[in-house]
GROMACS .gro file of C-alpha atoms in nm:
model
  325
    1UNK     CA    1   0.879  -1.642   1.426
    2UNK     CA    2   1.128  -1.876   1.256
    3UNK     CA    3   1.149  -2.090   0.922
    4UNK     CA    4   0.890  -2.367   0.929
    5UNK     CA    5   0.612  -2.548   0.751
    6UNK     CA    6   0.441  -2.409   0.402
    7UNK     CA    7   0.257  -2.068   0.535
    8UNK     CA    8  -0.138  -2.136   0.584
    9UNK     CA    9  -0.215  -1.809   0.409
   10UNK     CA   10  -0.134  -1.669   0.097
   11UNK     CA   11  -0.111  -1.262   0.127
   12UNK     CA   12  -0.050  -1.021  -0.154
   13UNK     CA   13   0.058  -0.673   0.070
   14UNK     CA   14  -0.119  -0.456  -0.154
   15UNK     CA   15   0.037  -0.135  -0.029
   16UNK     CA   16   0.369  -0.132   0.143
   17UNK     CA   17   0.629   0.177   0.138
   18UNK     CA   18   0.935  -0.051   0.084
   19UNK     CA   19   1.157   0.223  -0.049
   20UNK     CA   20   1.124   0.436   0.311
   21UNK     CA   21   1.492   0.398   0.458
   22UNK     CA   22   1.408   0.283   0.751
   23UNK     CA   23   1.427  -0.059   0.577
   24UNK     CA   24   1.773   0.011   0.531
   25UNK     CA   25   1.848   0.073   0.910
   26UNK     CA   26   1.814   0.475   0.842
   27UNK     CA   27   1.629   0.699   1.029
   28UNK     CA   28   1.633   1.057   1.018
   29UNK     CA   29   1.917   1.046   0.839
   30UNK     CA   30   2.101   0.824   1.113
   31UNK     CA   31   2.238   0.506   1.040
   32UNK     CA   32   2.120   0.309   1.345
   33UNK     CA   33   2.128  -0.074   1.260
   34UNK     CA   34   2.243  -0.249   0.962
   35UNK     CA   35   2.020  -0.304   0.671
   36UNK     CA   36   1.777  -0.570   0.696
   37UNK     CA   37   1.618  -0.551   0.406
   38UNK     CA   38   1.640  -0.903   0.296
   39UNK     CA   39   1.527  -0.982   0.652
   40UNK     CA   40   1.196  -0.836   0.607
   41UNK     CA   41   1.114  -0.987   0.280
   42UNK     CA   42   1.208  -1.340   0.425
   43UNK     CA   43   0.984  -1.281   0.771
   44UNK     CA   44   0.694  -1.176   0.478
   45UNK     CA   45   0.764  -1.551   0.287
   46UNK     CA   46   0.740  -1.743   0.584
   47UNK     CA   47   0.392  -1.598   0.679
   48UNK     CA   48   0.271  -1.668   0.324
   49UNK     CA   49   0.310  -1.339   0.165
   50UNK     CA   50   0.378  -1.410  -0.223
   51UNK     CA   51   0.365  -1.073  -0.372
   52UNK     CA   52   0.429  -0.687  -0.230
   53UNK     CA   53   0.310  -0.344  -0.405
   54UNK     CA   54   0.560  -0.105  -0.338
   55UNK     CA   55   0.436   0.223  -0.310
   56UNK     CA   56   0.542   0.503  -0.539
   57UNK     CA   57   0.412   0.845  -0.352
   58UNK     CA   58   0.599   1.111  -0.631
   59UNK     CA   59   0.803   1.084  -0.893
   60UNK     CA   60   1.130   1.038  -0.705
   61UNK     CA   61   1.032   0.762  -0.497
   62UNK     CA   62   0.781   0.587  -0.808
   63UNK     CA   63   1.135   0.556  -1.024
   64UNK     CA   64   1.332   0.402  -0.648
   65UNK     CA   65   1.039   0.219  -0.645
   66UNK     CA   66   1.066   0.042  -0.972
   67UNK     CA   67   1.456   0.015  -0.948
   68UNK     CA   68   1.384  -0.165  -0.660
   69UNK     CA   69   1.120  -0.379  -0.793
   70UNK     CA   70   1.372  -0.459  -1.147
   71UNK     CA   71   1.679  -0.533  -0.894
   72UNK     CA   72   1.486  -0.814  -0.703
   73UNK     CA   73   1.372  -0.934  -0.989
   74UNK     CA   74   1.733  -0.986  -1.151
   75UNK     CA   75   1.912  -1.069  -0.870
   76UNK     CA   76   1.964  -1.438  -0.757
   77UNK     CA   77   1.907  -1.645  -0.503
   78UNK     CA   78   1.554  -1.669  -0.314
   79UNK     CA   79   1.290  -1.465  -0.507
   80UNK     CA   80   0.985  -1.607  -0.261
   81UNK     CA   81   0.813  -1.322  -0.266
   82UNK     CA   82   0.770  -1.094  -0.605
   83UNK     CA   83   0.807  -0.701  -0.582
   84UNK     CA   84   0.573  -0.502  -0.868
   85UNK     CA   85   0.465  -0.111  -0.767
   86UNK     CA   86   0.225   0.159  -0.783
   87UNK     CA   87   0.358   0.502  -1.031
   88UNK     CA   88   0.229   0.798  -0.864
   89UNK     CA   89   0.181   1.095  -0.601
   90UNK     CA   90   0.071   1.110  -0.285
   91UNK     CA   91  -0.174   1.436  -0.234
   92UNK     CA   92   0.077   1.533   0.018
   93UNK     CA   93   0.296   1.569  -0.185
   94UNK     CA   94   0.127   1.715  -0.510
   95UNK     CA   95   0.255   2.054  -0.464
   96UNK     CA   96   0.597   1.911  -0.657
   97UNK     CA   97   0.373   1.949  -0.959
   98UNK     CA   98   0.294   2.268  -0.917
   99UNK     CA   99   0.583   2.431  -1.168
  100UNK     CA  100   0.524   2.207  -1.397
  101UNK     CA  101   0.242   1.970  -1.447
  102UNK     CA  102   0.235   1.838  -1.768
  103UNK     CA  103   0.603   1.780  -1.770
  104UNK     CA  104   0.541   1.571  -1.434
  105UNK     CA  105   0.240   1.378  -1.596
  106UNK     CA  106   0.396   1.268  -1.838
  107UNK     CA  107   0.721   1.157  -1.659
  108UNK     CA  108   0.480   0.959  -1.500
  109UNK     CA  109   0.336   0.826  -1.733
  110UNK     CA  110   0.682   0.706  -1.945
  111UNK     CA  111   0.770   0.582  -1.625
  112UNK     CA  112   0.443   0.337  -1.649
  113UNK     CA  113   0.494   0.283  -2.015
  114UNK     CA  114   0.853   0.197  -2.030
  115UNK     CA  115   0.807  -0.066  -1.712
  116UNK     CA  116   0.440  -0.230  -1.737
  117UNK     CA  117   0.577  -0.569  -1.647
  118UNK     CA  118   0.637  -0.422  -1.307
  119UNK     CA  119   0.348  -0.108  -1.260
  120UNK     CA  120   0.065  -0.256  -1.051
  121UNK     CA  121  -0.154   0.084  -1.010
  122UNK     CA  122  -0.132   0.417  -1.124
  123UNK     CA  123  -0.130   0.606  -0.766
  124UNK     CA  124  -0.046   0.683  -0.482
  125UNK     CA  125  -0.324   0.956  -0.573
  126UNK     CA  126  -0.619   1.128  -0.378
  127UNK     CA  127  -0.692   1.379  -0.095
  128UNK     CA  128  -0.586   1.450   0.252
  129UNK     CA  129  -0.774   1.738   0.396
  130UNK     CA  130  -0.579   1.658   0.750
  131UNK     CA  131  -0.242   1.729   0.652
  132UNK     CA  132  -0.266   2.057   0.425
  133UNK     CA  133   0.011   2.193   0.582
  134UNK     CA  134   0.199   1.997   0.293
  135UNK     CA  135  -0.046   2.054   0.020
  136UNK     CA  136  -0.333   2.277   0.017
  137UNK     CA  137  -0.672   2.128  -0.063
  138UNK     CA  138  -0.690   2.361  -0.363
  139UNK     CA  139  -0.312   2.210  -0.495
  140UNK     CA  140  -0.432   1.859  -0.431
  141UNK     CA  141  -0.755   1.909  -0.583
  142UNK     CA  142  -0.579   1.990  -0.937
  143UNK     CA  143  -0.320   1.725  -0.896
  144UNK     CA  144  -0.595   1.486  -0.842
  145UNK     CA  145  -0.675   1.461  -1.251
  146UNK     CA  146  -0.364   1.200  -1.192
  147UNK     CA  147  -0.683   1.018  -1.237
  148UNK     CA  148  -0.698   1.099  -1.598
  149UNK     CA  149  -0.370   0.841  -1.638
  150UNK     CA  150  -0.513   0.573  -1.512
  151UNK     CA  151  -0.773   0.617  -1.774
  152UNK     CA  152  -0.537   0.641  -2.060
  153UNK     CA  153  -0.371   0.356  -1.976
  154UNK     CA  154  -0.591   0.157  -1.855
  155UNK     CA  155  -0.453   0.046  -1.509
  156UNK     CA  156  -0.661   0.041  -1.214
  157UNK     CA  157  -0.602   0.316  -0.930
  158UNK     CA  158  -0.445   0.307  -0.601
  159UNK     CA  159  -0.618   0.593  -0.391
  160UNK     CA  160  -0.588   0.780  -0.049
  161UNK     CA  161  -0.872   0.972   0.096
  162UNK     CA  162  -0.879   1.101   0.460
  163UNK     CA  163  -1.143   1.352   0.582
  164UNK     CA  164  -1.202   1.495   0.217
  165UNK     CA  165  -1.478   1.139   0.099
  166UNK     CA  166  -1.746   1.448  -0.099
  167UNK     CA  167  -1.439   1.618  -0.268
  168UNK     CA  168  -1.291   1.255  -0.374
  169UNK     CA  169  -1.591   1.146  -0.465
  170UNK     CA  170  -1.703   1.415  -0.666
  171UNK     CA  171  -1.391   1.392  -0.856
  172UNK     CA  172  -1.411   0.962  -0.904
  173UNK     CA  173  -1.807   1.070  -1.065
  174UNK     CA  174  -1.637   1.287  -1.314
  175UNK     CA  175  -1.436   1.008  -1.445
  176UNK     CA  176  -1.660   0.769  -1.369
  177UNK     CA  177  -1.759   0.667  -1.757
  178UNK     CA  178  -1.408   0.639  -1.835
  179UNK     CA  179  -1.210   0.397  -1.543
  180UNK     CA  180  -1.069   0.109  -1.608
  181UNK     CA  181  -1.315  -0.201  -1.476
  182UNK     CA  182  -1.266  -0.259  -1.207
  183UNK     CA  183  -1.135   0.098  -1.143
  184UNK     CA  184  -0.902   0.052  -0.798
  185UNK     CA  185  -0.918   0.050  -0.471
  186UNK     CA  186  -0.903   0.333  -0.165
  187UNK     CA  187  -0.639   0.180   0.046
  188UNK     CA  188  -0.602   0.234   0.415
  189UNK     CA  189  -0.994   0.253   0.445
  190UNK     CA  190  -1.125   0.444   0.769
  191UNK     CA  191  -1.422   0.578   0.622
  192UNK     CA  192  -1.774   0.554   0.727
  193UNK     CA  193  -2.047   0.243   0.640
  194UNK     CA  194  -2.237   0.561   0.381
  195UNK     CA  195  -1.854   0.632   0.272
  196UNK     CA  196  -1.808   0.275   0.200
  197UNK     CA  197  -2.156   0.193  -0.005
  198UNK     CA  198  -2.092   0.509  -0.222
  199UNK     CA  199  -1.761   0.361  -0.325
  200UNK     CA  200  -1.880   0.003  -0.372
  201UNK     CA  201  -2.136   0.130  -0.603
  202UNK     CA  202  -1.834   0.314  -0.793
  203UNK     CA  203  -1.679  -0.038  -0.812
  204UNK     CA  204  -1.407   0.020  -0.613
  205UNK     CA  205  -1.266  -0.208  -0.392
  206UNK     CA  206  -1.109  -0.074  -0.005
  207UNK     CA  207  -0.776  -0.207   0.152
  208UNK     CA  208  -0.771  -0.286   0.503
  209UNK     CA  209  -0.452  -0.221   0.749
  210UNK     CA  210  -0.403  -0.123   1.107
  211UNK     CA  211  -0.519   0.256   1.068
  212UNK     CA  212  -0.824   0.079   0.901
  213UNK     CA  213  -0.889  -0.104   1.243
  214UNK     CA  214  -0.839   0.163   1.540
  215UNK     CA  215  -1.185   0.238   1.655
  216UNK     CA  216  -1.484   0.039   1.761
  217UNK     CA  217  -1.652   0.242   1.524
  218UNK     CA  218  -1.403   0.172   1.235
  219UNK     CA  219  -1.502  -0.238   1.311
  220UNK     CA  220  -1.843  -0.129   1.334
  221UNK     CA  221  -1.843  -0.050   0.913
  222UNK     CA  222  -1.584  -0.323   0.847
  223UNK     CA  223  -1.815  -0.550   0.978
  224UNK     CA  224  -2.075  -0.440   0.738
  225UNK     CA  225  -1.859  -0.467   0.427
  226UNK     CA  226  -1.870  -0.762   0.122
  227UNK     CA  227  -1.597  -0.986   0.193
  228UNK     CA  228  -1.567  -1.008  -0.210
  229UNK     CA  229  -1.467  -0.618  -0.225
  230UNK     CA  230  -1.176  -0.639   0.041
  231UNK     CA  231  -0.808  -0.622  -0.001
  232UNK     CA  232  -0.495  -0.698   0.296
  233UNK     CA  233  -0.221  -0.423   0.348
  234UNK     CA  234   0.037  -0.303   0.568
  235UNK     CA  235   0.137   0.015   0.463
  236UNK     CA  236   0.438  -0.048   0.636
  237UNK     CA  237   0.636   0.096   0.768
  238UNK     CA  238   0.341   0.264   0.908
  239UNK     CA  239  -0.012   0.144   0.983
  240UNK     CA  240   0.107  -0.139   1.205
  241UNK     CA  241  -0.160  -0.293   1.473
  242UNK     CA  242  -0.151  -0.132   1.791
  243UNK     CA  243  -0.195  -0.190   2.157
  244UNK     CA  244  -0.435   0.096   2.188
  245UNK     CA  245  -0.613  -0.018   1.892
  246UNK     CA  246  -0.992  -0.158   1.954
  247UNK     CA  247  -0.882  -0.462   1.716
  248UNK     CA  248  -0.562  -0.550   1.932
  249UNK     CA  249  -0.745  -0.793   2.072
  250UNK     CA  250  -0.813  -1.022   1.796
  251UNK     CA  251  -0.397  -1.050   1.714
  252UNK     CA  252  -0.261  -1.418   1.880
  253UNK     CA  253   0.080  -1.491   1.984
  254UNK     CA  254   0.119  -1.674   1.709
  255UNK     CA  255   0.130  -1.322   1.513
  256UNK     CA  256   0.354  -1.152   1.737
  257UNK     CA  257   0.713  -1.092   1.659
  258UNK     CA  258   1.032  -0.983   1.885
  259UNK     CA  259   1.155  -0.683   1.806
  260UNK     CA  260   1.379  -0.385   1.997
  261UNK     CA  261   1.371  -0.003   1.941
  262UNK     CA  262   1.629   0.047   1.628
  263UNK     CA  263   1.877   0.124   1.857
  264UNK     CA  264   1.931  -0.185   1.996
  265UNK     CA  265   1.826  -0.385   1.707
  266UNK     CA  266   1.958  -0.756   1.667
  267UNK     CA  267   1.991  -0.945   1.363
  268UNK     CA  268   1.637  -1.169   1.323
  269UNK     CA  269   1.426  -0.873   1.546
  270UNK     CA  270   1.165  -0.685   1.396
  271UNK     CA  271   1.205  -0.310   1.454
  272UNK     CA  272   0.965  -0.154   1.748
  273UNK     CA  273   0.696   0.082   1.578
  274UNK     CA  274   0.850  -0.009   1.219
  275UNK     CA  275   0.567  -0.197   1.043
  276UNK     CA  276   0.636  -0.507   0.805
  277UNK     CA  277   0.424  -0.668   0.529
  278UNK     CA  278   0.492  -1.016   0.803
  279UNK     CA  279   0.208  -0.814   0.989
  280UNK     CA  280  -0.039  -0.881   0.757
  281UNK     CA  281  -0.095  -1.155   0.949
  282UNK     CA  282  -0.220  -0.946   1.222
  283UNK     CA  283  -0.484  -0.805   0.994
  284UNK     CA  284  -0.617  -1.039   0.896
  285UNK     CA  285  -0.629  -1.174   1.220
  286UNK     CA  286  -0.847  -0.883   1.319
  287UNK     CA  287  -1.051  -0.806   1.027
  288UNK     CA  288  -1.179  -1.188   1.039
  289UNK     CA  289  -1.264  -1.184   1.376
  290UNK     CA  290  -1.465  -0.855   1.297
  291UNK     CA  291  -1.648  -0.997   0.980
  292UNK     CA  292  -1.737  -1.328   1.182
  293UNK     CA  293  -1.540  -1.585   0.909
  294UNK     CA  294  -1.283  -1.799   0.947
  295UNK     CA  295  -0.940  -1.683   0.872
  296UNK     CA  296  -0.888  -1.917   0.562
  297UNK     CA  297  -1.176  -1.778   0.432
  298UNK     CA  298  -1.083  -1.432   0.426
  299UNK     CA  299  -0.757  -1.495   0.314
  300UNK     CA  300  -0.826  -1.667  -0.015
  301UNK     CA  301  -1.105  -1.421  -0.081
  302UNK     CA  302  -0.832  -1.128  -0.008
  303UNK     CA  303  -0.623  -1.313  -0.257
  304UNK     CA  304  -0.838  -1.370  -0.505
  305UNK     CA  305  -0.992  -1.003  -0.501
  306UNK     CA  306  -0.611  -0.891  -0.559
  307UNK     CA  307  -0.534  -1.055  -0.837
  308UNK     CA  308  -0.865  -0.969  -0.975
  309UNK     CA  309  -0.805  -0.566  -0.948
  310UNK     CA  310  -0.461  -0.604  -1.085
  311UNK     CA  311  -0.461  -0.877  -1.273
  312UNK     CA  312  -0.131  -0.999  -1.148
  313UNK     CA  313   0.085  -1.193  -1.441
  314UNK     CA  314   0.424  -1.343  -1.459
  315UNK     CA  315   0.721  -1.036  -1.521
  316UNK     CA  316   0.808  -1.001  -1.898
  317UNK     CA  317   1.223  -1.056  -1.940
  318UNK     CA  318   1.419  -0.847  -1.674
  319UNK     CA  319   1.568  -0.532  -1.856
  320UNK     CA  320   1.661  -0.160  -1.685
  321UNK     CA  321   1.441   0.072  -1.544
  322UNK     CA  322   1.373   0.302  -1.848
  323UNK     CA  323   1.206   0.696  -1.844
  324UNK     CA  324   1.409   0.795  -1.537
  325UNK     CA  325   1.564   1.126  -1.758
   0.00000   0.00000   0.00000
């Protein structure tokens, strides 16, 4: 898709994993095309995309996160679409905070303190009861009080649960009287419809992307859920909408970019099987089509419901990325 007229949407990617090298043309530690970094962000302007979360999933890749986030901000030229991130870790990874876990907390949380202008969510936090060969249940379980920071400093969540919703949600209850209103949202939603009420009662709102969309039971609950409670994502570079998915169908030409396998990558393709927040187009493509409303519609109500979690304000005065000791 080239340059053209103002973008008919407005997106804010609320979950994208922009520090992953693969944006810089690595991958597994191979150098395979040149980085096209600034590519990506352009391809997410021209589809409308104003704002991205970055992802922080530990406390190495929460401080590359805001580094990244404080360099776009300072540098010049085209700023079209503004960079702010989550401070966190990923369940998968929570065993890193196993030797020491109030010294980890509480780089954290002078991480978040030292860089609010930029700190969207306190997260990536949560379960994952499919991949314990990283992190045992029983690690992620007491790394999961990452919750507690959130309530100290009042900034709304940014969660991952897969095939663990009673654990997380026994955990959410016993913080329940102390989250930030609204609390956060559970991003990359595959859950079921009873998964989905119990959170919406909690006040949490759930972020759509392709995993969110495989099944023609996974459109069978979107279908069901309040249009005022749902957030757009990519979690690129992974997430993206595939062929085999049941939702595939809903995603026009108009949506579809070239791309090549990273070996034989061109200047102005998109990378084959390397997701970008320019495919948020694509869900909301399908996740209109499977609530019945038009795409406008579910668009500005994505929009608005983002800026409403995170209550998205103009960056204080640029400075350096502070509490990375």
């Amino acid at each position: 898709m080239a340059s053209g007229p103002r973008p008919q949407y407005r997106f804010i990617d609320i979950g994208a994993n922009l520090t992953d090298p693969v944006f810089r043309g690595v991958y597994r530690g191979r150098q395979l095309h040149q980085d096209d970094f600034d590519a990506v962000l352009r391809r997410a302007a021209e589809v409308g995309v104003e704002r991205i979360i970055v992802t922080g999933g530990s406390l190495s890749e929460s401080k590359a996160a805001l580094h990244l986030c404080r360099d776009q901000l300072t540098a010049g030229g085209d700023r079209q679409v503004r960079l702010t991130c989550t401070v966190g870790c990923h369940p998968t990874r929570s065993s890193e905070m196993e030797s020491d876990p109030a010294g980890y907390l509480n780089s954290l949380r002078q991480l978040v303190e030292a860089n609010r202008d930029l700190v969207s969510a306190v997260g990536e936090t949560g379960l994952d009861y499919d991949r314990e060969h990283f992190a045992p249940r029983e690690v992620q379980m007491r790394h999961f009080r990452l919750v507690s920071l959130a309530c100290q400093l009042r900034l709304p969540l940014f969660l991952h649960c897969r095939a663990s919703h009673a654990e997380f949600r026994a955990v959410l209850s016993e913080f329940a009287s102390q989250l930030p209103s609204p609390p956060g949202v559970v991003h990359t939603f595959d859950g079921s419809a009873e998964d989905a009420a119990e959170l919406l009662a909690m006040g949490f709102y759930l972020g759509l992307n392709g995993c969110s969309l495989k099944t023609a039971d996974n459109l069978r609950v979107v279908s069901g859920l309040p249009l005022d409670r749902l957030l757009l994502e990519t979690d690129a570079p992974w997430c993206e909408v595939k062929p085999s998915h049941a939702g595939h169908s809903h995603v026009t030409p108009s949506s579809r970019f070239e791309s090549r396998k990273a070996e034989r990558w061109s200047p102005g393709c998109m990378v084959k099987g390397r997701n970008e927040p320019a495919c948020i187009l694509q869900v909301l493509q399908v996740v209109a089509a499977t609530l019945g409303q038009p795409a406008e519609k579910v668009a500005s109500a994505a929009f608005a419901n983002t800026c409403r979690l995170f209550g998205l304000a103009e960056a204080a005065a640029p400075s350096t990325v502070e509490g990375d000791n």
